[in-house]
PDB file of C-alpha atoms in Angstrom:
ATOM      1  CA  UNK A  90      36.714  73.284  74.703  1.00 34.00           C
ATOM      2  CA  UNK A  91      33.725  75.546  75.492  1.00 31.00           C
ATOM      3  CA  UNK A  92      34.102  78.609  77.588  1.00 32.00           C
ATOM      4  CA  UNK A  93      31.597  77.254  80.133  1.00 34.00           C
ATOM      5  CA  UNK A  94      33.561  74.051  80.988  1.00 39.00           C
ATOM      6  CA  UNK A  95      36.016  75.810  83.383  1.00 47.00           C
ATOM      7  CA  UNK A  96      37.119  73.905  86.475  1.00 58.00           C
ATOM      8  CA  UNK A  97      35.752  76.316  89.087  1.00 73.00           C
ATOM      9  CA  UNK A  98      38.480  75.464  91.674  1.00 86.00           C
ATOM     10  CA  UNK A  99      37.931  76.119  95.316  1.00 89.00           C
ATOM     11  CA  UNK A 100      39.522  75.471  98.753  1.00 94.00           C
ATOM     12  CA  UNK A 101      36.776  73.906 100.879  1.00 90.00           C
ATOM     13  CA  UNK A 102      38.991  73.635 103.956  1.00 91.00           C
ATOM     14  CA  UNK A 103      40.223  77.233 103.854  1.00 94.00           C
ATOM     15  CA  UNK A 104      43.242  78.907 102.191  1.00 95.00           C
ATOM     16  CA  UNK A 105      43.510  80.156  98.698  1.00 95.00           C
ATOM     17  CA  UNK A 106      44.496  78.336  95.418  1.00 94.00           C
ATOM     18  CA  UNK A 107      47.807  79.387  94.239  1.00 96.00           C
ATOM     19  CA  UNK A 108      49.854  78.883  91.107  1.00 96.00           C
ATOM     20  CA  UNK A 109      53.427  80.050  91.777  1.00 96.00           C
ATOM     21  CA  UNK A 110      54.599  80.124  88.090  1.00 93.00           C
ATOM     22  CA  UNK A 111      58.276  80.855  87.668  1.00 94.00           C
ATOM     23  CA  UNK A 112      59.065  80.403  91.460  1.00 97.00           C
ATOM     24  CA  UNK A 113      61.948  78.072  92.430  1.00 96.00           C
ATOM     25  CA  UNK A 114      59.109  75.468  93.077  1.00 96.00           C
ATOM     26  CA  UNK A 115      56.132  76.007  90.812  1.00 96.00           C
ATOM     27  CA  UNK A 116      53.652  75.079  93.526  1.00 97.00           C
ATOM     28  CA  UNK A 117      50.023  74.623  92.706  1.00 97.00           C
ATOM     29  CA  UNK A 118      47.249  74.005  95.243  1.00 96.00           C
ATOM     30  CA  UNK A 119      45.418  75.376  98.232  1.00 95.00           C
ATOM     31  CA  UNK A 120      47.578  76.839 100.957  1.00 97.00           C
ATOM     32  CA  UNK A 121      46.832  78.846 104.129  1.00 96.00           C
ATOM     33  CA  UNK A 122      49.766  81.108 103.496  1.00 96.00           C
ATOM     34  CA  UNK A 123      51.162  82.795 100.464  1.00 97.00           C
ATOM     35  CA  UNK A 124      53.808  80.407  99.088  1.00 97.00           C
ATOM     36  CA  UNK A 125      54.661  82.659  96.073  1.00 97.00           C
ATOM     37  CA  UNK A 126      55.602  85.775  98.069  1.00 95.00           C
ATOM     38  CA  UNK A 127      59.137  84.932  98.634  1.00 94.00           C
ATOM     39  CA  UNK A 128      59.808  83.448  95.159  1.00 95.00           C
ATOM     40  CA  UNK A 129      60.395  79.834  96.651  1.00 95.00           C
ATOM     41  CA  UNK A 130      56.859  78.320  96.052  1.00 96.00           C
ATOM     42  CA  UNK A 131      56.905  76.330  99.262  1.00 95.00           C
ATOM     43  CA  UNK A 132      53.679  75.418 101.246  1.00 96.00           C
ATOM     44  CA  UNK A 133      54.482  73.296 104.336  1.00 92.00           C
ATOM     45  CA  UNK A 134      52.330  70.251 105.173  1.00 90.00           C
ATOM     46  CA  UNK A 135      50.740  72.264 108.069  1.00 92.00           C
ATOM     47  CA  UNK A 136      49.657  74.946 105.674  1.00 95.00           C
ATOM     48  CA  UNK A 137      48.571  72.734 102.824  1.00 94.00           C
ATOM     49  CA  UNK A 138      44.814  72.413 102.182  1.00 93.00           C
ATOM     50  CA  UNK A 139      42.751  70.141  99.857  1.00 92.00           C
ATOM     51  CA  UNK A 140      41.633  71.619  96.582  1.00 92.00           C
ATOM     52  CA  UNK A 141      38.268  70.958  94.778  1.00 89.00           C
ATOM     53  CA  UNK A 142      36.793  71.768  91.425  1.00 85.00           C
ATOM     54  CA  UNK A 143      33.587  71.720  89.495  1.00 76.00           C
ATOM     55  CA  UNK A 144      32.679  68.000  88.816  1.00 69.00           C
ATOM     56  CA  UNK A 145      31.620  68.781  85.220  1.00 68.00           C
ATOM     57  CA  UNK A 146      35.302  69.763  84.401  1.00 64.00           C
ATOM     58  CA  UNK A 147      36.831  66.448  85.243  1.00 68.00           C
ATOM     59  CA  UNK A 148      38.172  65.806  81.812  1.00 71.00           C
ATOM     60  CA  UNK A 149      39.482  69.433  81.186  1.00 77.00           C
ATOM     61  CA  UNK A 150      42.211  69.302  83.960  1.00 86.00           C
ATOM     62  CA  UNK A 151      45.450  67.745  82.753  1.00 91.00           C
ATOM     63  CA  UNK A 152      47.699  65.742  85.011  1.00 93.00           C
ATOM     64  CA  UNK A 153      50.381  67.814  86.931  1.00 96.00           C
ATOM     65  CA  UNK A 154      53.275  66.510  89.021  1.00 96.00           C
ATOM     66  CA  UNK A 155      53.837  65.812  92.816  1.00 96.00           C
ATOM     67  CA  UNK A 156      56.785  67.540  94.517  1.00 94.00           C
ATOM     68  CA  UNK A 157      57.507  64.353  96.520  1.00 88.00           C
ATOM     69  CA  UNK A 158      59.492  61.625  94.854  1.00 79.00           C
ATOM     70  CA  UNK A 159      57.908  58.958  96.820  1.00 85.00           C
ATOM     71  CA  UNK A 160      56.411  56.161  94.587  1.00 87.00           C
ATOM     72  CA  UNK A 161      53.093  56.036  96.625  1.00 90.00           C
ATOM     73  CA  UNK A 162      52.603  59.780  96.172  1.00 94.00           C
ATOM     74  CA  UNK A 163      50.359  60.420  93.152  1.00 94.00           C
ATOM     75  CA  UNK A 164      48.346  63.075  91.415  1.00 94.00           C
ATOM     76  CA  UNK A 165      44.636  62.551  91.500  1.00 93.00           C
ATOM     77  CA  UNK A 166      41.528  63.972  89.968  1.00 90.00           C
ATOM     78  CA  UNK A 167      38.574  62.534  91.883  1.00 88.00           C
ATOM     79  CA  UNK A 168      34.808  63.093  91.721  1.00 82.00           C
ATOM     80  CA  UNK A 169      31.978  61.311  93.372  1.00 74.00           C
ATOM     81  CA  UNK A 170      28.545  62.029  94.707  1.00 63.00           C
ATOM     82  CA  UNK A 171      29.875  63.781  97.745  1.00 68.00           C
ATOM     83  CA  UNK A 172      32.893  65.774  96.921  1.00 71.00           C
ATOM     84  CA  UNK A 173      35.745  66.314  94.428  1.00 85.00           C
ATOM     85  CA  UNK A 174      39.558  66.311  94.797  1.00 90.00           C
ATOM     86  CA  UNK A 175      42.317  67.623  92.862  1.00 92.00           C
ATOM     87  CA  UNK A 176      46.045  67.366  93.866  1.00 94.00           C
ATOM     88  CA  UNK A 177      48.605  64.961  95.327  1.00 95.00           C
ATOM     89  CA  UNK A 178      47.915  62.384  98.100  1.00 94.00           C
ATOM     90  CA  UNK A 179      50.199  59.941 100.058  1.00 90.00           C
ATOM     91  CA  UNK A 180      49.428  56.160 100.428  1.00 85.00           C
ATOM     92  CA  UNK A 181      45.745  55.952  99.900  1.00 85.00           C
ATOM     93  CA  UNK A 182      43.715  56.558  96.787  1.00 89.00           C
ATOM     94  CA  UNK A 183      41.274  59.472  97.548  1.00 88.00           C
ATOM     95  CA  UNK A 184      39.076  58.563  94.710  1.00 88.00           C
ATOM     96  CA  UNK A 185      38.359  55.222  96.448  1.00 87.00           C
ATOM     97  CA  UNK A 186      38.232  56.762  99.993  1.00 81.00           C
ATOM     98  CA  UNK A 187      36.168  59.664  98.895  1.00 80.00           C
ATOM     99  CA  UNK A 188      38.901  62.316 100.083  1.00 81.00           C
ATOM    100  CA  UNK A 189      42.527  62.564 100.821  1.00 87.00           C
ATOM    101  CA  UNK A 190      42.705  62.169 104.647  1.00 85.00           C
ATOM    102  CA  UNK A 191      44.341  64.917 106.751  1.00 82.00           C
ATOM    103  CA  UNK A 192      48.012  64.333 106.925  1.00 84.00           C
ATOM    104  CA  UNK A 193      48.157  62.722 103.580  1.00 89.00           C
ATOM    105  CA  UNK A 194      48.021  65.835 101.483  1.00 88.00           C
ATOM    106  CA  UNK A 195      51.058  66.256  99.411  1.00 94.00           C
ATOM    107  CA  UNK A 196      52.275  69.498  97.614  1.00 96.00           C
ATOM    108  CA  UNK A 197      51.925  69.483  93.688  1.00 97.00           C
ATOM    109  CA  UNK A 198      53.649  71.580  91.016  1.00 97.00           C
ATOM    110  CA  UNK A 199      53.139  72.448  87.466  1.00 97.00           C
ATOM    111  CA  UNK A 200      53.880  69.772  85.020  1.00 96.00           C
ATOM    112  CA  UNK A 201      57.254  69.619  83.194  1.00 95.00           C
ATOM    113  CA  UNK A 202      55.254  68.922  80.166  1.00 95.00           C
ATOM    114  CA  UNK A 203      54.667  72.212  78.352  1.00 94.00           C
ATOM    115  CA  UNK A 204      51.271  71.576  76.922  1.00 94.00           C
ATOM    116  CA  UNK A 205      49.959  70.142  80.113  1.00 94.00           C
ATOM    117  CA  UNK A 206      51.033  72.957  82.253  1.00 93.00           C
ATOM    118  CA  UNK A 207      49.771  75.620  79.741  1.00 93.00           C
ATOM    119  CA  UNK A 208      46.377  73.934  79.570  1.00 90.00           C
ATOM    120  CA  UNK A 209      46.173  73.559  83.293  1.00 91.00           C
ATOM    121  CA  UNK A 210      46.946  77.309  83.843  1.00 91.00           C
ATOM    122  CA  UNK A 211      44.596  78.350  81.044  1.00 87.00           C
ATOM    123  CA  UNK A 212      41.785  76.185  82.507  1.00 82.00           C
ATOM    124  CA  UNK A 213      42.182  77.351  86.080  1.00 80.00           C
ATOM    125  CA  UNK A 214      42.687  80.965  85.298  1.00 75.00           C
ATOM    126  CA  UNK A 215      40.616  81.207  82.117  1.00 64.00           C
ATOM    127  CA  UNK A 216      43.525  83.256  80.565  1.00 44.00           C
ATOM    128  CA  UNK A 217      46.553  82.620  78.355  1.00 40.00           C
ATOM    129  CA  UNK A 218      49.878  81.844  80.121  1.00 41.00           C
ATOM    130  CA  UNK A 219      51.608  84.720  78.416  1.00 40.00           C
ATOM    131  CA  UNK A 220      49.663  87.371  80.252  1.00 39.00           C
ATOM    132  CA  UNK A 221      51.022  89.048  83.430  1.00 38.00           C
ATOM    133  CA  UNK A 222      49.951  88.344  87.066  1.00 40.00           C
ATOM    134  CA  UNK A 223      46.356  87.436  87.380  1.00 38.00           C
ATOM    135  CA  UNK A 224      43.836  86.629  90.114  1.00 37.00           C
ATOM    136  CA  UNK A 225      40.566  85.023  89.363  1.00 36.00           C
ATOM    137  CA  UNK A 226      37.387  84.760  91.491  1.00 36.00           C
ATOM    138  CA  UNK A 227      35.432  83.258  93.008  1.00 37.00           C
ATOM    139  CA  UNK A 228      37.889  80.513  93.884  1.00 41.00           C
ATOM    140  CA  UNK A 229      40.502  83.005  95.256  1.00 45.00           C
ATOM    141  CA  UNK A 230      42.853  81.736  92.673  1.00 52.00           C
ATOM    142  CA  UNK A 231      46.205  83.572  92.778  1.00 55.00           C
ATOM    143  CA  UNK A 232      49.177  83.119  90.490  1.00 48.00           C
ATOM    144  CA  UNK A 233      52.400  84.789  89.702  1.00 45.00           C
ATOM    145  CA  UNK A 234      52.772  85.776  85.986  1.00 40.00           C
ATOM    146  CA  UNK A 235      55.916  85.380  83.823  1.00 37.00           C
ATOM    147  CA  UNK A 236      58.925  86.817  85.620  1.00 34.00           C
ATOM    148  CA  UNK A 237      56.986  87.876  88.629  1.00 34.00           C
ATOM    149  CA  UNK A 238      57.978  87.068  92.217  1.00 33.00           C
ATOM    150  CA  UNK A 239      54.786  87.578  94.030  1.00 32.00           C
ATOM    151  CA  UNK A 240      50.971  87.083  93.642  1.00 35.00           C
ATOM    152  CA  UNK A 241      48.827  89.904  92.704  1.00 30.00           C
ATOM    153  CA  UNK A 242      45.791  91.475  94.363  1.00 27.00           C
ATOM    154  CA  UNK A 243      42.299  89.828  94.216  1.00 30.00           C
ATOM    155  CA  UNK A 244      39.993  90.667  91.418  1.00 27.00           C
ATOM    156  CA  UNK A 245      38.454  94.044  91.703  1.00 26.00           C
ATOM    157  CA  UNK A 246      41.852  95.384  92.882  1.00 28.00           C
ATOM    158  CA  UNK A 247      44.059  93.509  90.405  1.00 29.00           C
ATOM    159  CA  UNK A 248      47.461  95.098  89.739  1.00 30.00           C
ATOM    160  CA  UNK A 249      50.500  93.946  87.791  1.00 33.00           C
ATOM    161  CA  UNK A 250      53.364  92.485  89.927  1.00 35.00           C
ATOM    162  CA  UNK A 251      55.849  93.948  87.501  1.00 38.00           C
ATOM    163  CA  UNK A 252      54.583  97.545  87.552  1.00 37.00           C
ATOM    164  CA  UNK A 253      57.048  99.887  89.238  1.00 39.00           C
ATOM    165  CA  UNK A 254      57.478 103.708  89.567  1.00 38.00           C
ATOM    166  CA  UNK A 255      60.413 105.483  88.144  1.00 39.00           C
ATOM    167  CA  UNK A 256      61.733 108.973  88.815  1.00 40.00           C
ATOM    168  CA  UNK A 257      62.606 111.572  86.116  1.00 40.00           C
ATOM    169  CA  UNK A 258      59.275 111.808  84.253  1.00 38.00           C
ATOM    170  CA  UNK A 259      57.107 109.525  82.159  1.00 36.00           C
ATOM    171  CA  UNK A 260      58.828 107.151  79.838  1.00 35.00           C
ATOM    172  CA  UNK A 261      62.273 108.129  81.269  1.00 33.00           C
ATOM    173  CA  UNK A 262      64.691 106.227  83.470  1.00 33.00           C
ATOM    174  CA  UNK A 263      65.283 108.140  86.693  1.00 38.00           C
ATOM    175  CA  UNK A 264      68.054 107.796  89.257  1.00 38.00           C
ATOM    176  CA  UNK A 265      67.132 106.362  92.692  1.00 39.00           C
ATOM    177  CA  UNK A 266      67.561 108.800  95.518  1.00 41.00           C
ATOM    178  CA  UNK A 267      70.405 106.715  96.892  1.00 45.00           C
ATOM    179  CA  UNK A 268      72.258 106.824  93.494  1.00 42.00           C
ATOM    180  CA  UNK A 269      71.780 110.632  93.392  1.00 45.00           C
ATOM    181  CA  UNK A 270      73.288 111.108  96.853  1.00 49.00           C
ATOM    182  CA  UNK A 271      76.206 108.847  95.946  1.00 53.00           C
ATOM    183  CA  UNK A 272      77.026 110.935  92.870  1.00 50.00           C
ATOM    184  CA  UNK A 273      76.841 114.107  94.989  1.00 61.00           C
ATOM    185  CA  UNK A 274      79.291 112.679  97.526  1.00 61.00           C
ATOM    186  CA  UNK A 275      81.746 111.485  94.945  1.00 61.00           C
ATOM    187  CA  UNK A 276      81.665 114.911  93.139  1.00 71.00           C
ATOM    188  CA  UNK A 277      82.273 116.748  96.425  1.00 78.00           C
ATOM    189  CA  UNK A 278      85.226 114.455  97.294  1.00 83.00           C
ATOM    190  CA  UNK A 279      86.653 114.964  93.851  1.00 81.00           C
ATOM    191  CA  UNK A 280      86.337 118.778  94.201  1.00 83.00           C
ATOM    192  CA  UNK A 281      88.072 118.670  97.603  1.00 89.00           C
ATOM    193  CA  UNK A 282      90.974 116.608  96.296  1.00 84.00           C
ATOM    194  CA  UNK A 283      91.396 118.941  93.305  1.00 85.00           C
ATOM    195  CA  UNK A 284      91.514 122.026  95.578  1.00 86.00           C
ATOM    196  CA  UNK A 285      93.978 120.334  97.941  1.00 85.00           C
ATOM    197  CA  UNK A 286      96.213 119.497  94.964  1.00 83.00           C
ATOM    198  CA  UNK A 287      96.175 123.077  93.716  1.00 85.00           C
ATOM    199  CA  UNK A 288      97.026 124.396  97.232  1.00 82.00           C
ATOM    200  CA  UNK A 289      99.890 122.027  97.512  1.00 84.00           C
ATOM    201  CA  UNK A 290     101.219 123.110  94.104  1.00 78.00           C
ATOM    202  CA  UNK A 291     101.069 126.790  95.049  1.00 78.00           C
ATOM    203  CA  UNK A 292     102.876 126.187  98.353  1.00 77.00           C
ATOM    204  CA  UNK A 293     105.616 124.217  96.631  1.00 73.00           C
ATOM    205  CA  UNK A 294     106.165 127.090  94.088  1.00 73.00           C
ATOM    206  CA  UNK A 295     106.333 129.671  96.917  1.00 70.00           C
ATOM    207  CA  UNK A 296     108.786 127.535  98.718  1.00 67.00           C
ATOM    208  CA  UNK A 297     111.185 127.211  95.678  1.00 66.00           C
ATOM    209  CA  UNK A 298     111.003 130.917  95.062  1.00 61.00           C
ATOM    210  CA  UNK A 299     111.999 131.772  98.649  1.00 63.00           C
ATOM    211  CA  UNK A 300     114.870 129.404  98.468  1.00 58.00           C
ATOM    212  CA  UNK A 301     116.148 130.935  95.319  1.00 58.00           C
ATOM    213  CA  UNK A 302     115.999 134.486  96.855  1.00 57.00           C
ATOM    214  CA  UNK A 303     117.874 133.260 100.031  1.00 57.00           C
ATOM    215  CA  UNK A 304     120.741 131.798  97.990  1.00 56.00           C
ATOM    216  CA  UNK A 305     121.051 134.922  95.805  1.00 53.00           C
ATOM    217  CA  UNK A 306     121.297 137.318  98.852  1.00 47.00           C
ATOM    218  CA  UNK A 307     124.129 135.340 100.506  1.00 42.00           C
ATOM    219  CA  UNK A 308     126.066 135.146  97.157  1.00 43.00           C
ATOM    220  CA  UNK A 309     125.961 138.924  96.798  1.00 42.00           C
ATOM    221  CA  UNK A 310     127.146 139.653 100.231  1.00 41.00           C
ATOM    222  CA  UNK A 311     130.047 137.252  99.965  1.00 45.00           C
ATOM    223  CA  UNK A 312     131.562 139.229  97.194  1.00 42.00           C
ATOM    224  CA  UNK A 313     130.413 142.763  98.005  1.00 44.00           C
ATOM    225  CA  UNK A 314     132.092 142.933 101.409  1.00 44.00           C
ATOM    226  CA  UNK A 315     135.574 142.344  99.782  1.00 46.00           C
ATOM    227  CA  UNK A 316     137.050 145.799  98.882  1.00 49.00           C
ATOM    228  CA  UNK A 317     138.791 146.126  95.593  1.00 49.00           C
ATOM    229  CA  UNK A 318     142.503 146.346  95.644  1.00 48.00           C
ATOM    230  CA  UNK A 319     142.705 149.855  94.464  1.00 49.00           C
ATOM    231  CA  UNK A 320     140.629 151.061  97.498  1.00 43.00           C
ATOM    232  CA  UNK A 321     142.796 149.462 100.123  1.00 45.00           C
ATOM    233  CA  UNK A 322     144.623 151.910 102.644  1.00 48.00           C
ATOM    234  CA  UNK A 323     148.261 152.066 103.071  1.00 46.00           C
ATOM    235  CA  UNK A 324     148.436 149.275 105.648  1.00 47.00           C
ATOM    236  CA  UNK A 325     146.619 146.934 103.520  1.00 44.00           C
ATOM    237  CA  UNK A 326     148.945 147.684 100.598  1.00 46.00           C
ATOM    238  CA  UNK A 327     151.922 147.127 102.770  1.00 44.00           C
ATOM    239  CA  UNK A 328     150.383 143.822 104.009  1.00 42.00           C
ATOM    240  CA  UNK A 329     149.809 142.557 100.634  1.00 45.00           C
ATOM    241  CA  UNK A 330     153.363 143.817  99.634  1.00 44.00           C
ATOM    242  CA  UNK A 331     154.846 141.720 102.474  1.00 46.00           C
ATOM    243  CA  UNK A 332     152.831 138.666 101.448  1.00 45.00           C
ATOM    244  CA  UNK A 333     154.622 138.797  98.051  1.00 45.00           C
TER     245      UNK A 333
END
C-alpha cells in the first residue's frame, strides 16, 4: 500500500467525518453534529450526511458494518463518473442509482473484524490505531483515540483528549480543591469532638471531687457535735445514771 493511495474522505453535503472509536456505538461517517462527544456514538437520521472518498482509493477501503439489523441495509463503496459514496444505505443500491437518496442513509460503525477495522482507521486517518486522538485535514475527519470520550480539535490546534492538568507540581498527583476542603472539614470536626470530650471528662472529675468533699464534711459534724462522756455536766451524768 503506497502512502499516496489514501481515501481522501469528504462530506459533500456538509457535516464532518467522524470515527467514534471506543464509544458505546463506534459510529463512522459524516454527521452534522458531534456524535462522539457524549461517548454514545449516535448520529440520528436527521443529522446523518453522505460520505465520499477519492475514487482511486476504492480498493483500499475495507468493508465495515451497518448499525441497522435490517437485511436490506448494506455497506457500499461506490464510484462512477459523477460521484462516489461510502457507507450504509437502505433498500436501493446507490452504486446503481449513482447515490444513496435522501432518507435512505443509514449509520455505520467500525467492523467487528479487527483487521478490517484497523485497516479502515489507518486508511482514513493515515495513522496507526494505537495513537491517541487524532484529526486529519482536509476532510475534517475526527476520531476519538483509544480510551477517549470526545473528539479532538482540528489539525493545527490538535490536542490530546486524554491530557489533563494536575495540582501539586509536575509529575506529582495533586488533590482536587474539593478533596482538600473535605479533609479540612473532617479535621476540624475531629478537633471539636476531641475538645468536647476532654471538657466533659474534666467536668466529671470536678463533680466527683465535690461530692466526696460534701460527704466528708457531714460525717465529721455528725461525730464532732456529740460531747465525750467525761465532759458532760452534772445533769447529763445524772440523766445517764437514771438511764442505767
